[in-house]
């Protein structure tokens, strides 16, 4: 029941209409007996500073931040978590004395999803497809978790080089940039964990795939597509057809939400409740 004590959390973004976050957080609130509601807030272009200030003034407990504001929001925070600073993107704001503190729970979310799916990272040869904001964060996660070698393949080589330079400056020579079309030049005696971090194949363009060549997929032992709509992308189908295991981005979304909820409420979400929440998402 909403009453005078109800706390509000929400999502700042543009667009926000198709978000699954209210389903995650309102379910968690009801199952943890927390008097909290979570609502989407559509923030028009140019108004993100006003939105952050307004959220604080209205006593919001915390907010998530999504596209296109994950980096834009940073100057308006009181404090920034070191991991979020390294990634250069924030998706969770936590209320503190005098302002919000920014965190990135997307990458810890992906890590928890990979742990839950029993996909190891340490020592693995990794392919990251794409070199956008998320791919860059994935490269940091893989380096942090001691991947053996990380290849970043992108349509625009310059962006892959930029990711490699930034990550290598911090972690040493672990990231190798490549042109996407040069995938045939990858060392052929290796099998890879591939993380698909582009928007190619996302609904409604479900027949699109970043690499269509079946031979490429013979080298993939595990494919992780960060897309969750559709639940099985063409990339995932191609991985499975060549005998690999494939996962979508739904668990990453789930766990980034769970970690944010834990920050806001101080409560710990059990794996059992995480699983129930996953079913509640309906993916
Ligand atoms: P972004 O910054 O826009 O980067 C997009 C990347 O995709 C770039 O590397 C771009 O290559 C590449 N790309 C786009 N269209 C392409 C095409 N037709 N052919 C080849 N490459 C193409 O996006 P982002 O913010 O990093 O997000 C990437 C994806 O991550 C999203 O689409 C979403 O599916 C997923 N995601 C999932 C979650 C989750 O919780 N599961 C959370 C956040 C994001 P160029 O550099 O050459 O343009």
Coordinates of C-alpha atoms and ligand atoms in Angstrom, one line a residue:
X1 CA 0.0 0.0 0.0
X2 CA 1.3 3.5 -0.9
X3 CA 1.2 5.8 2.2
X4 CA 3.0 8.7 3.7
X5 CA 6.1 6.6 4.4
X6 CA 6.5 5.2 0.9
X7 CA 10.0 5.8 -0.6
X8 CA 10.4 6.3 -4.4
X9 CA 13.1 5.1 -6.7
X10 CA 13.0 5.4 -10.5
X11 CA 14.7 5.3 -13.8
X12 CA 16.1 8.5 -15.6
X13 CA 16.4 8.0 -19.4
X14 CA 15.0 8.7 -22.8
X15 CA 13.2 6.6 -23.8
X16 CA 12.1 4.7 -20.8
X17 CA 8.7 3.3 -21.9
X18 CA 9.9 -0.3 -22.6
X19 CA 11.9 -0.7 -19.4
X20 CA 11.7 -3.9 -17.4
X21 CA 13.3 -2.2 -14.3
X22 CA 9.9 -1.4 -12.6
X23 CA 9.0 -5.2 -12.8
X24 CA 12.3 -6.0 -11.1
X25 CA 12.2 -3.4 -8.3
X26 CA 8.6 -3.5 -7.5
X27 CA 8.7 -7.3 -7.2
X28 CA 11.8 -7.1 -4.9
X29 CA 10.0 -4.4 -2.8
X30 CA 6.9 -6.6 -2.3
X31 CA 9.0 -9.7 -1.5
X32 CA 11.3 -8.0 0.9
X33 CA 8.4 -6.1 2.7
X34 CA 9.8 -2.8 1.7
X35 CA 7.6 0.3 1.4
X36 CA 9.1 1.4 -1.9
X37 CA 7.8 2.1 -5.4
X38 CA 9.9 2.3 -8.6
X39 CA 8.7 4.4 -11.6
X40 CA 10.1 5.4 -15.0
X41 CA 11.0 9.1 -15.5
X42 CA 11.3 10.2 -19.1
X43 CA 13.9 13.0 -19.1
X44 CA 13.9 15.3 -22.1
X45 CA 17.2 16.1 -23.8
X46 CA 19.2 18.8 -22.0
X47 CA 17.4 18.4 -18.7
X48 CA 19.5 15.7 -16.9
X49 CA 21.0 18.1 -14.4
X50 CA 17.5 19.4 -13.5
X51 CA 16.3 15.8 -13.2
X52 CA 19.1 14.8 -10.8
X53 CA 18.6 17.9 -8.7
X54 CA 14.8 17.4 -8.7
X55 CA 15.2 13.7 -7.7
X56 CA 17.3 14.8 -4.8
X57 CA 15.0 17.6 -3.8
X58 CA 12.0 15.2 -3.9
X59 CA 13.8 12.9 -1.5
X60 CA 14.1 10.0 -3.9
X61 CA 16.0 7.1 -2.3
X62 CA 17.9 6.3 -5.5
X63 CA 17.6 6.2 -9.3
X64 CA 18.9 4.2 -12.2
X65 CA 20.2 6.0 -15.2
X66 CA 19.9 4.6 -18.7
X67 CA 20.6 5.6 -22.3
X68 CA 21.6 8.4 -23.2
X69 CA 22.6 9.8 -19.8
X70 CA 25.0 7.2 -18.3
X71 CA 28.0 9.5 -18.8
X72 CA 26.3 12.8 -19.1
X73 CA 25.0 12.5 -15.5
X74 CA 28.5 12.2 -13.9
X75 CA 29.3 16.0 -13.4
X76 CA 26.1 16.4 -11.4
X77 CA 27.0 13.8 -8.7
X78 CA 28.4 14.5 -5.3
X79 CA 30.6 11.4 -5.4
X80 CA 31.7 8.7 -7.9
X81 CA 32.5 5.1 -7.1
X82 CA 36.1 4.2 -8.4
X83 CA 34.8 1.4 -10.7
X84 CA 32.2 3.7 -12.3
X85 CA 34.9 6.3 -12.7
X86 CA 37.2 3.8 -14.6
X87 CA 34.3 2.7 -16.8
X88 CA 33.2 6.3 -17.3
X89 CA 29.5 5.4 -17.0
X90 CA 27.0 5.4 -14.1
X91 CA 23.7 3.5 -14.0
X92 CA 22.8 3.8 -10.3
X93 CA 22.6 6.8 -8.1
X94 CA 22.5 6.3 -4.3
X95 CA 21.2 9.0 -2.0
X96 CA 23.9 10.3 0.4
X97 CA 24.3 13.4 2.5
X98 CA 24.2 16.4 0.2
X99 CA 23.8 14.6 -3.2
X100 CA 23.9 11.3 -5.0
X101 CA 26.8 8.9 -5.3
X102 CA 27.2 7.2 -8.7
X103 CA 27.9 3.5 -9.2
X104 CA 28.1 1.2 -12.2
X105 CA 26.1 -2.0 -11.5
X106 CA 26.0 -3.1 -15.1
X107 CA 29.4 -4.7 -15.0
X108 CA 29.1 -6.3 -11.6
X109 CA 25.7 -7.4 -12.9
X110 CA 27.2 -9.1 -15.9
X111 CA 29.8 -10.7 -13.6
X112 CA 27.1 -12.1 -11.3
X113 CA 25.1 -13.3 -14.4
X114 CA 28.2 -15.1 -15.7
X115 CA 28.9 -16.7 -12.2
X116 CA 25.2 -17.8 -12.1
X117 CA 25.6 -19.3 -15.6
X118 CA 28.9 -20.9 -14.5
X119 CA 30.9 -19.1 -17.3
X120 CA 34.5 -18.6 -16.1
X121 CA 36.6 -15.6 -17.2
X122 CA 40.0 -16.1 -15.7
X123 CA 42.5 -17.4 -18.2
X124 CA 40.0 -17.4 -21.1
X125 CA 40.6 -16.1 -24.5
X126 CA 37.8 -13.5 -25.0
X127 CA 36.3 -11.9 -28.1
X128 CA 34.3 -8.7 -27.5
X129 CA 32.2 -7.8 -30.6
X130 CA 31.7 -4.0 -30.6
X131 CA 33.6 -1.1 -29.1
X132 CA 30.8 1.2 -27.7
X133 CA 30.3 2.2 -24.1
X134 CA 29.2 -1.3 -23.0
X135 CA 32.0 -3.1 -24.9
X136 CA 34.5 -0.8 -23.2
X137 CA 33.0 -1.7 -19.8
X138 CA 33.1 -5.4 -20.6
X139 CA 36.7 -5.1 -21.6
X140 CA 37.5 -3.6 -18.2
X141 CA 35.5 -6.4 -16.4
X142 CA 37.4 -9.1 -18.4
X143 CA 40.8 -7.5 -17.6
X144 CA 39.8 -7.1 -14.0
X145 CA 38.8 -10.8 -13.7
X146 CA 42.1 -11.9 -15.3
X147 CA 41.1 -13.0 -18.8
X148 CA 44.0 -14.5 -20.7
X149 CA 43.7 -12.4 -23.9
X150 CA 41.0 -10.0 -25.0
X151 CA 40.3 -9.2 -28.6
X152 CA 38.0 -6.3 -29.3
X153 CA 36.5 -6.5 -32.8
X154 CA 34.7 -3.5 -34.2
X155 CA 33.4 -2.3 -37.6
X156 CA 35.3 1.0 -36.9
X157 CA 38.9 0.0 -36.0
X158 CA 39.6 3.4 -34.4
X159 CA 37.1 2.8 -31.7
X160 CA 38.5 -0.6 -30.9
X161 CA 42.0 0.9 -30.7
X162 CA 40.7 3.5 -28.3
X163 CA 39.2 0.9 -26.0
X164 CA 42.4 -1.1 -26.1
X165 CA 44.5 2.0 -25.3
X166 CA 42.3 3.0 -22.4
X167 CA 42.1 -0.5 -20.8
X168 CA 45.8 -1.4 -21.4
X169 CA 46.9 1.8 -19.8
X170 CA 45.4 0.5 -16.6
X171 CA 45.8 -3.3 -16.9
X172 CA 48.9 -3.9 -19.1
X173 CA 48.9 -5.4 -22.7
X174 CA 45.7 -7.5 -22.5
X175 CA 43.4 -6.0 -25.1
X176 CA 44.1 -6.4 -28.8
X177 CA 42.0 -4.3 -31.2
X178 CA 40.9 -5.8 -34.6
X179 CA 38.7 -4.8 -37.5
X180 CA 35.5 -6.8 -37.3
X181 CA 35.9 -8.1 -40.9
X182 CA 39.3 -9.6 -39.9
X183 CA 37.9 -12.3 -37.6
X184 CA 39.4 -14.9 -39.9
X185 CA 42.9 -13.7 -38.8
X186 CA 42.2 -14.7 -35.1
X187 CA 44.6 -17.5 -33.9
X188 CA 42.9 -20.6 -35.2
X189 CA 44.1 -23.0 -32.5
X190 CA 42.1 -21.1 -29.8
X191 CA 38.5 -21.4 -28.7
X192 CA 36.9 -18.3 -27.4
X193 CA 34.3 -16.9 -25.0
X194 CA 32.6 -14.3 -27.2
X195 CA 30.6 -11.4 -25.9
X196 CA 28.3 -9.7 -28.3
X197 CA 28.1 -6.1 -27.2
X198 CA 26.5 -4.4 -30.3
X199 CA 22.8 -3.7 -30.9
X200 CA 22.9 -5.8 -34.0
X201 CA 20.1 -8.4 -33.8
X202 CA 17.9 -6.5 -31.4
X203 CA 14.2 -6.4 -31.9
X204 CA 12.7 -5.7 -34.4
X205 CA 15.8 -6.6 -36.6
X206 CA 15.9 -10.1 -35.2
X207 CA 17.4 -11.7 -38.4
X208 CA 20.5 -9.4 -38.3
X209 CA 23.7 -10.8 -36.9
X210 CA 27.1 -9.3 -36.4
X211 CA 29.0 -12.1 -38.2
X212 CA 27.0 -14.5 -40.4
X213 CA 29.8 -16.9 -41.3
X214 CA 29.2 -20.3 -39.7
X215 CA 33.0 -21.1 -39.6
X216 CA 33.5 -18.2 -37.1
X217 CA 31.1 -19.9 -34.7
X218 CA 33.1 -23.2 -34.7
X219 CA 35.7 -21.2 -32.6
X220 CA 33.2 -20.1 -30.0
X221 CA 32.7 -22.4 -27.0
X222 CA 30.4 -19.9 -25.2
X223 CA 28.5 -16.9 -26.6
X224 CA 27.1 -14.2 -24.4
X225 CA 24.8 -11.8 -26.2
X226 CA 24.0 -8.7 -24.1
X227 CA 20.7 -8.3 -26.0
X228 CA 17.7 -9.8 -24.2
X229 CA 14.9 -9.0 -26.8
X230 CA 14.6 -11.4 -28.5
X231 CA 15.4 -14.0 -25.8
X232 CA 17.3 -16.0 -28.4
X233 CA 19.2 -13.9 -31.0
X234 CA 20.5 -15.2 -34.3
X235 CA 24.0 -14.8 -32.8
X236 CA 23.0 -17.3 -30.0
X237 CA 21.4 -19.7 -32.5
X238 CA 24.6 -19.7 -34.6
X239 CA 26.7 -20.4 -31.5
X240 CA 24.4 -23.3 -30.5
X241 CA 24.4 -24.8 -34.0
X242 CA 28.1 -25.2 -33.8
X243 CA 28.0 -26.9 -30.4
X244 CA 28.6 -23.9 -28.1
X245 CA 26.7 -22.7 -25.1
X246 CA 24.8 -19.4 -25.5
X247 CA 23.2 -16.9 -23.1
X248 CA 21.3 -13.7 -23.5
X249 CA 21.5 -10.4 -21.5
X250 CA 18.5 -10.9 -19.3
X251 CA 20.5 -12.1 -16.3
X252 CA 22.8 -9.1 -16.6
X253 CA 19.8 -6.8 -16.5
X254 CA 18.4 -8.8 -13.5
X255 CA 21.6 -8.6 -11.5
X256 CA 22.4 -4.9 -12.3
X257 CA 18.9 -4.2 -10.8
X258 CA 19.5 -6.5 -7.8
X259 CA 22.8 -4.8 -7.0
X260 CA 21.2 -1.4 -7.3
X261 CA 18.3 -2.5 -5.0
X262 CA 20.9 -3.8 -2.4
X263 CA 22.6 -0.4 -2.5
X264 CA 19.4 1.5 -2.0
X265 CA 17.8 -0.6 0.8
X266 CA 20.8 -2.2 2.5
X267 CA 19.1 -5.6 2.1
X268 CA 20.8 -8.7 0.6
X269 CA 18.8 -10.5 -2.1
X270 CA 19.1 -14.3 -1.9
X271 CA 19.7 -16.4 -5.1
X272 CA 16.3 -17.9 -4.6
X273 CA 14.6 -14.5 -4.7
X274 CA 16.9 -13.6 -7.7
X275 CA 15.5 -16.6 -9.5
X276 CA 11.9 -15.7 -8.7
X277 CA 12.6 -12.1 -9.9
X278 CA 14.1 -13.5 -13.1
X279 CA 10.8 -15.4 -13.8
X280 CA 8.9 -12.2 -13.0
X281 CA 10.7 -10.4 -15.8
X282 CA 9.0 -12.8 -18.3
X283 CA 11.9 -13.1 -20.7
Ligands
LIG1 P1 26.9 2.0 -28.5 O1 27.8 2.8 -27.7 O2 25.9 2.6 -29.4 O3 27.8 1.0 -29.4 C1 27.3 0.2 -30.4 C2 28.4 -0.7 -31.0 O4 27.7 -1.5 -32.0 C3 29.5 0.0 -31.7 O5 30.7 -0.8 -31.5 C4 29.1 -0.1 -33.2 O6 30.2 -0.1 -34.1 C5 28.4 -1.4 -33.2 N1 27.4 -1.5 -34.3 C6 26.2 -0.9 -34.3 N2 25.6 -1.3 -35.5 C7 26.4 -2.1 -36.2 C8 26.3 -2.7 -37.4 N3 25.3 -2.6 -38.2 N4 27.4 -3.5 -37.8 C9 28.5 -3.6 -37.0 N5 28.6 -3.0 -35.8 C10 27.6 -2.2 -35.4 O7 26.0 1.0 -27.6 P2 26.3 0.5 -26.2 O8 25.7 1.5 -25.2 O9 27.7 0.1 -26.0 O10 25.3 -0.8 -26.1 C11 25.5 -1.9 -26.9 C12 24.4 -3.0 -26.6 O11 24.6 -3.5 -25.3 C13 23.0 -2.4 -26.6 O12 22.5 -2.4 -27.9 C14 22.3 -3.4 -25.7 O13 21.8 -4.5 -26.5 C15 23.3 -4.0 -24.8 N6 23.1 -3.7 -23.4 C16 22.6 -4.7 -22.6 C17 22.4 -4.4 -21.2 C18 21.8 -5.5 -20.3 O14 21.5 -5.2 -19.1 N7 21.7 -6.7 -20.8 C19 22.7 -3.2 -20.7 C20 23.2 -2.2 -21.5 C21 23.4 -2.5 -22.9 P3 30.8 1.3 -34.6 O15 31.8 1.7 -33.6 O16 31.6 0.9 -35.9 O17 29.7 2.2 -34.9

